[in-house]
Short mmCIF file of C-alpha atoms and ligand atoms in Angstrom, two decimals:
data_model
loop_
_atom_site.label_atom_id
_atom_site.label_comp_id
_atom_site.label_asym_id
_atom_site.label_seq_id
_atom_site.Cartn_x
_atom_site.Cartn_y
_atom_site.Cartn_z
CA MET A 188 0.00 0.00 0.00
CA SER A 189 1.17 3.49 -0.80
CA ASP A 190 1.25 6.45 1.60
CA ALA A 191 -0.44 8.52 -1.09
CA PRO A 192 -4.24 8.35 -1.03
CA VAL A 193 -6.40 6.36 -3.40
CA LEU A 194 -9.03 8.62 -4.95
CA ILE A 195 -12.53 7.16 -4.94
CA THR A 196 -14.98 9.11 -7.06
CA GLY A 197 -18.53 8.41 -5.93
CA GLY A 198 -17.09 7.22 -2.62
CA ALA A 199 -20.13 8.38 -0.63
CA GLY A 200 -22.43 6.08 -2.60
CA PHE A 201 -23.50 2.50 -2.04
CA ILE A 202 -20.53 0.62 -3.52
CA GLY A 203 -18.09 3.47 -2.88
CA SER A 204 -18.68 3.65 0.85
CA HIS A 205 -17.96 -0.08 1.23
CA VAL A 206 -14.70 0.30 -0.73
CA VAL A 207 -13.69 3.28 1.42
CA GLU A 208 -14.26 1.29 4.59
CA ALA A 209 -12.27 -1.73 3.36
CA LEU A 210 -9.28 0.37 2.26
CA LEU A 211 -9.19 2.29 5.55
CA VAL A 212 -9.17 -1.02 7.44
CA GLN A 213 -6.08 -1.99 5.41
CA GLY A 214 -4.35 1.24 6.48
CA GLN A 215 -4.70 2.86 3.06
CA SER A 216 -5.38 6.61 2.95
CA VAL A 217 -8.44 7.51 0.92
CA ARG A 218 -9.73 10.66 -0.74
CA VAL A 219 -13.37 10.81 -1.83
CA LEU A 220 -14.75 13.08 -4.53
CA ASP A 221 -18.55 13.10 -4.51
CA ASN A 222 -21.30 15.58 -5.32
CA PHE A 223 -23.72 13.87 -2.90
CA SER A 224 -26.41 13.60 -5.56
CA THR A 225 -27.25 10.07 -4.44
CA GLY A 226 -24.37 9.48 -2.01
CA LYS A 227 -24.64 10.49 1.63
CA ARG A 228 -22.19 11.97 4.11
CA SER A 229 -23.58 9.58 6.69
CA ASN A 230 -22.24 6.68 4.58
CA LEU A 231 -18.70 7.81 5.51
CA LYS A 232 -17.57 7.65 9.13
CA PRO A 233 -14.90 10.28 9.90
CA HIS A 234 -11.41 8.73 9.94
CA PRO A 235 -7.97 10.37 10.20
CA GLN A 236 -6.93 8.83 6.86
CA LEU A 237 -10.10 9.87 5.04
CA GLU A 238 -10.43 13.15 3.16
CA VAL A 239 -13.81 14.02 1.64
CA LEU A 240 -14.07 16.57 -1.17
CA GLU A 241 -17.46 17.77 -2.31
CA GLY A 242 -17.26 18.23 -6.07
CA ASN A 243 -18.45 17.21 -9.47
CA VAL A 244 -16.54 14.89 -11.82
CA ALA A 245 -17.98 16.94 -14.70
CA ASP A 246 -15.86 19.89 -13.49
CA ALA A 247 -12.33 19.45 -14.85
CA ALA A 248 -10.69 21.80 -12.33
CA GLN A 249 -12.28 20.00 -9.37
CA VAL A 250 -11.17 16.64 -10.75
CA GLU A 251 -7.59 17.90 -11.20
CA ARG A 252 -7.48 19.03 -7.59
CA ALA A 253 -8.84 15.69 -6.44
CA VAL A 254 -6.36 13.60 -8.47
CA LYS A 255 -3.34 15.60 -7.31
CA GLY A 256 -1.04 13.49 -5.14
CA CYS A 257 -3.10 10.27 -5.46
CA CYS A 258 -1.49 6.91 -6.28
CA ALA A 259 -4.56 5.40 -8.01
CA VAL A 260 -8.22 6.04 -8.74
CA ILE A 261 -11.38 3.99 -8.31
CA HIS A 262 -13.92 5.66 -10.56
CA LEU A 263 -17.45 4.97 -9.36
CA ALA A 264 -19.11 8.38 -9.69
CA ALA A 265 -22.04 8.12 -12.07
CA VAL A 266 -25.79 8.32 -12.22
CA ALA A 267 -26.36 4.61 -11.64
CA SER A 268 -29.98 4.48 -12.79
CA VAL A 269 -30.44 3.31 -16.38
CA GLN A 270 -33.88 4.93 -16.50
CA ALA A 271 -32.51 8.30 -15.34
CA SER A 272 -30.26 8.30 -18.40
CA VAL A 273 -33.24 7.61 -20.64
CA ASP A 274 -35.12 10.54 -19.08
CA ASP A 275 -32.16 12.95 -19.10
CA PRO A 276 -29.43 11.90 -21.56
CA LEU A 277 -27.62 15.25 -21.54
CA GLY A 278 -27.61 15.62 -17.77
CA THR A 279 -26.44 12.08 -17.04
CA HIS A 280 -23.82 12.28 -19.83
CA GLN A 281 -22.01 14.97 -17.81
CA SER A 282 -21.44 12.56 -14.94
CA ASN A 283 -21.30 9.28 -16.81
CA PHE A 284 -19.04 10.21 -19.69
CA LEU A 285 -17.48 13.66 -19.25
CA GLY A 286 -16.56 12.67 -15.71
CA THR A 287 -14.46 9.78 -17.06
CA LEU A 288 -12.75 11.95 -19.65
CA ASN A 289 -11.96 14.66 -17.09
CA LEU A 290 -10.47 11.99 -14.88
CA CYS A 291 -8.32 10.59 -17.71
CA GLU A 292 -6.95 14.05 -18.50
CA ALA A 293 -6.23 14.84 -14.86
CA MET A 294 -4.47 11.47 -14.43
CA ARG A 295 -2.43 11.98 -17.59
CA LYS A 296 -1.26 15.43 -16.46
CA GLN A 297 -0.33 14.15 -13.01
CA GLY A 298 1.21 10.82 -14.02
CA VAL A 299 -1.34 8.58 -12.25
CA GLN A 300 -1.75 5.31 -14.14
CA ARG A 301 -3.90 2.82 -12.24
CA VAL A 302 -7.65 3.35 -12.56
CA LEU A 303 -10.49 0.97 -11.74
CA PHE A 304 -13.74 1.62 -13.57
CA ALA A 305 -17.26 0.44 -12.71
CA SER A 306 -18.68 -0.42 -16.11
CA SER A 307 -21.87 -2.38 -16.48
CA ALA A 308 -23.50 -5.48 -17.91
CA ALA A 309 -25.78 -2.95 -19.60
CA VAL A 310 -23.19 -2.65 -22.41
CA TYR A 311 -24.39 -6.03 -23.77
CA GLY A 312 -28.02 -4.94 -23.94
CA PRO A 313 -30.17 -7.98 -24.74
CA ASN A 314 -27.31 -9.80 -26.50
CA GLY A 315 -26.61 -13.13 -24.92
CA GLU A 316 -29.95 -13.14 -23.13
CA GLY A 317 -30.75 -16.60 -21.85
CA VAL A 318 -27.11 -17.71 -21.92
CA ALA A 319 -24.18 -16.66 -19.78
CA VAL A 320 -22.75 -13.50 -21.37
CA ALA A 321 -19.00 -13.54 -22.01
CA GLU A 322 -16.97 -10.36 -22.47
CA ASP A 323 -16.60 -10.79 -26.25
CA THR A 324 -20.37 -10.92 -26.78
CA PRO A 325 -21.26 -8.18 -29.28
CA LYS A 326 -22.17 -5.00 -27.48
CA ALA A 327 -25.64 -3.47 -27.73
CA PRO A 328 -25.61 -0.32 -25.60
CA LEU A 329 -29.27 0.57 -25.97
CA THR A 330 -29.52 3.38 -23.42
CA PRO A 331 -27.50 6.55 -22.80
CA TYR A 332 -26.25 4.90 -19.59
CA ALA A 333 -24.84 1.94 -21.53
CA VAL A 334 -23.42 4.13 -24.31
CA ASP A 335 -21.59 6.28 -21.75
CA LYS A 336 -20.20 3.21 -19.95
CA LEU A 337 -18.94 1.66 -23.19
CA ALA A 338 -17.49 4.96 -24.43
CA SER A 339 -15.74 5.37 -21.07
CA GLU A 340 -14.23 1.90 -21.47
CA TYR A 341 -12.95 2.81 -24.94
CA TYR A 342 -11.45 6.07 -23.69
CA LEU A 343 -9.68 4.29 -20.85
CA ASP A 344 -8.23 1.90 -23.42
CA PHE A 345 -7.10 4.83 -25.56
CA TYR A 346 -5.26 6.30 -22.56
CA ARG A 347 -3.71 2.86 -21.94
CA ARG A 348 -2.33 2.63 -25.46
CA GLN A 349 -1.33 6.27 -25.76
CA HIS A 350 -0.30 7.21 -22.23
CA GLY A 351 0.53 3.98 -20.39
CA PHE A 352 -2.56 3.89 -18.15
CA GLN A 353 -3.32 0.64 -16.31
CA PRO A 354 -7.11 0.50 -16.47
CA VAL A 355 -9.03 -2.23 -14.66
CA ILE A 356 -12.48 -2.44 -16.19
CA PHE A 357 -15.15 -4.34 -14.32
CA ARG A 358 -18.51 -4.92 -16.00
CA LEU A 359 -20.70 -5.20 -12.94
CA PHE A 360 -23.84 -7.29 -12.94
CA ASN A 361 -26.43 -6.60 -10.20
CA ILE A 362 -24.73 -5.56 -6.97
CA TYR A 363 -26.71 -5.44 -3.73
CA GLY A 364 -26.21 -5.00 -0.01
CA PRO A 365 -26.47 -2.54 2.86
CA ARG A 366 -26.61 1.20 2.02
CA GLN A 367 -28.03 0.68 -1.47
CA ASP A 368 -30.51 3.56 -1.58
CA PRO A 369 -34.11 2.36 -2.10
CA SER A 370 -35.60 5.83 -2.36
CA SER A 371 -36.14 6.05 -6.13
CA PRO A 372 -38.41 3.76 -8.16
CA TYR A 373 -35.32 3.08 -10.28
CA SER A 374 -33.17 1.98 -7.34
CA GLY A 375 -31.79 -1.57 -7.28
CA VAL A 376 -34.62 -4.08 -6.98
CA ILE A 377 -33.28 -5.79 -3.83
CA SER A 378 -33.02 -2.50 -1.95
CA ILE A 379 -36.62 -1.67 -2.90
CA PHE A 380 -38.05 -5.10 -2.05
CA ILE A 381 -36.26 -5.15 1.32
CA GLU A 382 -37.32 -1.63 2.24
CA ARG A 383 -40.94 -2.39 1.30
CA THR A 384 -40.90 -5.64 3.25
CA HIS A 385 -39.46 -3.83 6.27
CA ARG A 386 -42.15 -1.13 6.10
CA GLN A 387 -44.88 -3.56 4.99
CA GLN A 388 -45.58 -1.41 1.91
CA PRO A 389 -46.82 -2.89 -1.40
CA ILE A 390 -44.25 -4.44 -3.73
CA TRP A 391 -44.51 -3.99 -7.48
CA VAL A 392 -43.09 -6.55 -9.86
CA PHE A 393 -42.70 -5.34 -13.42
CA GLY A 394 -43.72 -8.21 -15.68
CA ASP A 395 -44.29 -11.78 -14.57
CA GLY A 396 -41.37 -11.89 -12.14
CA GLU A 397 -39.66 -14.62 -14.15
CA GLN A 398 -36.92 -12.26 -15.38
CA THR A 399 -33.53 -13.22 -13.98
CA ARG A 400 -30.53 -11.35 -12.61
CA ASP A 401 -27.05 -12.37 -11.45
CA PHE A 402 -26.89 -10.80 -7.98
CA VAL A 403 -23.50 -10.13 -6.33
CA TYR A 404 -23.11 -9.13 -2.69
CA VAL A 405 -21.28 -5.83 -2.37
CA GLU A 406 -18.52 -7.11 -0.06
CA ASP A 407 -17.57 -9.77 -2.62
CA LEU A 408 -17.19 -7.02 -5.22
CA VAL A 409 -15.07 -4.97 -2.81
CA GLN A 410 -12.60 -7.88 -2.44
CA LEU A 411 -12.24 -7.95 -6.24
CA LEU A 412 -11.79 -4.18 -6.51
CA ILE A 413 -9.00 -4.33 -3.94
CA GLN A 414 -7.29 -7.10 -5.91
CA GLY A 415 -7.60 -4.94 -9.03
CA LEU A 416 -5.93 -2.12 -7.17
CA GLN A 417 -3.09 -4.21 -5.81
CA GLN A 418 -2.25 -6.61 -8.67
CA ALA A 419 1.12 -5.85 -10.27
CA GLN A 420 -0.04 -6.48 -13.86
CA PRO A 421 -3.84 -6.54 -14.02
CA THR A 422 -5.42 -7.55 -17.30
CA HIS A 423 -6.51 -4.56 -19.36
CA LEU A 424 -9.37 -6.61 -20.84
CA PRO A 425 -12.83 -5.86 -19.42
CA VAL A 426 -13.90 -8.42 -16.82
CA ASN A 427 -17.46 -9.44 -16.00
CA VAL A 428 -18.24 -9.34 -12.30
CA GLY A 429 -21.10 -11.76 -11.84
CA LEU A 430 -21.38 -15.17 -10.28
CA GLY A 431 -23.03 -16.98 -13.19
CA ARG A 432 -26.04 -17.52 -10.92
CA SER A 433 -29.59 -16.79 -12.15
CA THR A 434 -32.31 -15.75 -9.74
CA THR A 435 -35.83 -14.84 -10.83
CA LEU A 436 -37.59 -11.98 -9.05
CA ASN A 437 -40.17 -14.50 -7.84
CA GLN A 438 -37.40 -16.59 -6.28
CA LEU A 439 -35.90 -13.43 -4.82
CA LEU A 440 -39.18 -12.63 -3.08
CA ALA A 441 -39.32 -16.14 -1.65
CA HIS A 442 -35.74 -15.73 -0.32
CA ILE A 443 -36.67 -12.37 1.26
CA ALA A 444 -39.74 -13.89 2.92
CA LYS A 445 -37.61 -16.75 4.29
CA THR A 446 -34.69 -14.66 5.55
CA SER A 447 -36.85 -11.87 7.01
CA GLY A 448 -39.12 -14.32 8.76
CA THR A 449 -42.04 -12.01 7.98
CA VAL A 450 -45.00 -12.27 5.66
CA LEU A 451 -44.38 -10.34 2.44
CA PRO A 452 -46.54 -7.26 1.87
CA SER A 453 -48.92 -7.38 -1.10
CA VAL A 454 -47.19 -8.11 -4.42
CA THR A 455 -48.74 -6.50 -7.53
CA HIS A 456 -47.62 -7.29 -11.07
CA LYS A 457 -47.37 -4.33 -13.43
CA GLU A 458 -46.49 -4.11 -17.10
CA ALA A 459 -42.87 -4.98 -17.82
CA ARG A 460 -40.64 -1.90 -18.15
CA SER A 461 -39.86 -1.06 -21.74
CA GLY A 462 -36.25 -1.86 -22.57
CA ASP A 463 -35.92 -4.10 -19.51
CA ILE A 464 -33.50 -6.95 -20.09
CA ARG A 465 -35.22 -10.27 -19.44
CA HIS A 466 -32.29 -12.47 -18.50
CA SER A 467 -28.87 -11.26 -17.40
CA ARG A 468 -26.19 -13.69 -16.25
CA ALA A 469 -22.42 -13.46 -16.41
CA ASP A 470 -19.96 -15.90 -17.90
CA ASN A 471 -17.24 -15.22 -15.33
CA GLN A 472 -14.45 -17.40 -16.71
CA ARG A 473 -12.19 -14.37 -17.24
CA LEU A 474 -12.82 -13.23 -13.68
CA GLN A 475 -11.79 -16.65 -12.40
CA GLU A 476 -8.66 -16.65 -14.57
CA HIS A 477 -7.40 -13.28 -13.38
CA TYR A 478 -8.79 -12.89 -9.87
CA GLN A 479 -9.17 -14.95 -6.79
CA LEU A 480 -12.89 -15.28 -6.24
CA PRO A 481 -13.64 -14.44 -2.63
CA GLY A 482 -15.69 -16.93 -0.58
CA VAL A 483 -18.91 -16.10 -2.40
CA THR A 484 -21.68 -14.80 -0.15
CA SER A 485 -24.86 -16.81 -0.63
CA LEU A 486 -28.02 -14.92 -1.56
CA ASP A 487 -29.62 -15.80 1.80
CA GLU A 488 -26.59 -14.57 3.75
CA GLY A 489 -26.37 -11.37 1.68
CA LEU A 490 -30.09 -10.73 2.06
CA SER A 491 -30.01 -11.29 5.79
CA ARG A 492 -27.11 -8.83 6.19
CA THR A 493 -28.99 -6.32 4.06
CA LEU A 494 -32.19 -6.84 6.07
CA ALA A 495 -30.24 -6.34 9.29
CA SER A 496 -29.08 -2.93 8.05
CA VAL A 497 -32.53 -1.38 7.49
P1 NAD B 519 -24.67 5.18 -6.09
O1 NAD B 519 -25.66 6.10 -6.71
O2 NAD B 519 -24.89 4.77 -4.67
O3 NAD B 519 -23.20 5.77 -6.21
C1 NAD B 519 -22.80 6.74 -7.14
C2 NAD B 519 -22.06 7.85 -6.39
O4 NAD B 519 -21.58 8.80 -7.35
C3 NAD B 519 -22.96 8.62 -5.42
O5 NAD B 519 -22.28 8.82 -4.20
C4 NAD B 519 -23.22 9.95 -6.14
O6 NAD B 519 -23.48 11.00 -5.23
C5 NAD B 519 -21.90 10.11 -6.90
N1 NAD B 519 -22.01 10.94 -8.10
C6 NAD B 519 -22.93 10.86 -9.09
N2 NAD B 519 -22.69 11.79 -10.03
C7 NAD B 519 -21.58 12.47 -9.63
C8 NAD B 519 -20.83 13.55 -10.17
N3 NAD B 519 -21.19 14.13 -11.32
N4 NAD B 519 -19.74 13.98 -9.50
C9 NAD B 519 -19.38 13.41 -8.33
N5 NAD B 519 -20.05 12.40 -7.75
C10 NAD B 519 -21.14 11.93 -8.40
O7 NAD B 519 -24.60 3.89 -7.04
P2 NAD B 519 -23.73 2.56 -6.92
O8 NAD B 519 -24.67 1.45 -7.12
O9 NAD B 519 -22.84 2.59 -5.74
O10 NAD B 519 -22.87 2.68 -8.27
C11 NAD B 519 -21.47 2.94 -8.29
C12 NAD B 519 -20.96 2.74 -9.70
O11 NAD B 519 -21.13 1.39 -10.10
C13 NAD B 519 -21.68 3.58 -10.76
O12 NAD B 519 -20.72 4.01 -11.71
C14 NAD B 519 -22.65 2.60 -11.40
O13 NAD B 519 -22.97 2.96 -12.72
C15 NAD B 519 -21.83 1.33 -11.35
N6 NAD B 519 -22.63 0.11 -11.41
C16 NAD B 519 -23.45 -0.23 -10.37
C17 NAD B 519 -24.18 -1.42 -10.45
C18 NAD B 519 -25.10 -1.87 -9.33
O14 NAD B 519 -25.72 -2.93 -9.48
N7 NAD B 519 -25.20 -1.14 -8.23
C19 NAD B 519 -24.07 -2.24 -11.57
C20 NAD B 519 -23.25 -1.83 -12.64
C21 NAD B 519 -22.50 -0.66 -12.52
C1 UD1 B 520 -28.88 -2.79 -12.58
C2 UD1 B 520 -28.24 -1.47 -12.09
C3 UD1 B 520 -27.46 -0.81 -13.20
C4 UD1 B 520 -26.47 -1.82 -13.73
C5 UD1 B 520 -27.15 -3.13 -14.18
C6 UD1 B 520 -26.09 -4.17 -14.53
C7 UD1 B 520 -29.30 -0.19 -10.32
C8 UD1 B 520 -30.37 0.77 -9.94
N1 UD1 B 520 -29.27 -0.56 -11.61
O1 UD1 B 520 -29.88 -2.55 -13.60
O2 UD1 B 520 -26.75 0.33 -12.69
O3 UD1 B 520 -25.73 -1.26 -14.77
O4 UD1 B 520 -27.90 -3.66 -13.09
O5 UD1 B 520 -26.64 -5.43 -14.66
O6 UD1 B 520 -28.51 -0.61 -9.49
N2 UD1 B 520 -38.03 -4.35 -10.74
C9 UD1 B 520 -39.29 -4.68 -10.26
N3 UD1 B 520 -39.81 -3.93 -9.24
C10 UD1 B 520 -39.15 -2.87 -8.69
C11 UD1 B 520 -37.85 -2.55 -9.19
C12 UD1 B 520 -37.33 -3.32 -10.22
O7 UD1 B 520 -39.93 -5.62 -10.73
O8 UD1 B 520 -39.70 -2.22 -7.77
C13 UD1 B 520 -37.45 -5.19 -11.82
C14 UD1 B 520 -36.96 -4.42 -13.03
O9 UD1 B 520 -38.01 -4.15 -13.93
C15 UD1 B 520 -35.94 -5.42 -13.59
C16 UD1 B 520 -35.36 -6.08 -12.32
O10 UD1 B 520 -36.30 -5.82 -11.28
O11 UD1 B 520 -36.57 -6.40 -14.36
C17 UD1 B 520 -34.00 -5.52 -11.93
O12 UD1 B 520 -34.08 -4.11 -11.92
P1 UD1 B 520 -32.92 -3.16 -11.30
O13 UD1 B 520 -32.57 -3.57 -9.93
O14 UD1 B 520 -33.35 -1.74 -11.53
O15 UD1 B 520 -31.62 -3.55 -12.16
P2 UD1 B 520 -31.19 -3.50 -13.69
O16 UD1 B 520 -32.17 -2.80 -14.55
O17 UD1 B 520 -30.82 -4.91 -14.00
#
């Protein structure tokens, strides 16, 4: 570990705050750059090795100040909702694409080379639906969110070839766990279902509930991000972060009922969301080749830890 801080953009958010905590435990200094649009100050406990900067990744000067003196960057700042990007392509583009480019320029100027990037399974669109999606599956970025993630990947690769960057690109499948914010209708489905179960408010399932996702517990992802930070020669190829495990929403609800030990509130089926991917599951062979998979947290264990946090 270096004495210089690791910069975590979006560090006050769901995934970011878990990464911050894990790095501080390892004795690593951390600097967070966050505009607190969805992230919260209360997600970050004060710590002598933690510096928190309020700022926007779309502002090049603020990004330059944040990158200065850092040894590496974990770039998580983005509007994480796919639907938000559909509703406001120009607004979300500032965070989801310009933010990445600002970061690349700031890193180039200051000689920082290692950058981890939270890309998304959304870059595949519906391609590979029904089978496990490998990284070389043709891309179908059907939403502004997916376009910005894929363009960010390509820019990071340009800076690798041209300027010697060491990008680590993770295409995340569906991450869940404590501190995932359930407050928007477009929040992660597990955070919404758990919050509604806790408050005994009605649950809505879009479609028949037989759509599947490959859910990954946030702490398992954090272990992989830390490996990506610390590996001497990480692969520059994008890596799927999924477990290759399919869970339908109907199964998910049954797991929540079992682990919470409560009766589920009323469940209403609504029309499927337009553009919703029906089946999303990772082929994670590349992940297994290049990373040591942590002891994978079972869905029941992950759900019970998430339930305990609300
Ligand atoms: P989140 O909303 O909790 O975290 C995003 C953080 O970025 C928040 O703290 C927010 O305040 C901050 N932010 C947003 N725009 C910013 C800006 N312009 N400048 C500075 N800070 C800004 O969401 P999350 O689930 O923790 O997502 C983290 C990253 O992982 C995102 O890039 C998201 O696209 C990606 N991702 C998440 C998932 C998932 O299942 N959660 C899956 C694939 C990819
Ligand atoms: C999620 C992430 C996205 C990431 C992608 C990668 C969030 C908010 N979205 O998108 O950032 O890039 O995974 O795989 O973290 N649903 C309901 N009822 C609800 C809410 C959702 O039925 O109240 C359904 C949705 O219609 C969808 C499924 O649950 O079919 C999953 O939705 P969601 O958690 O929003 O995730 P993705 O769209 O897969």
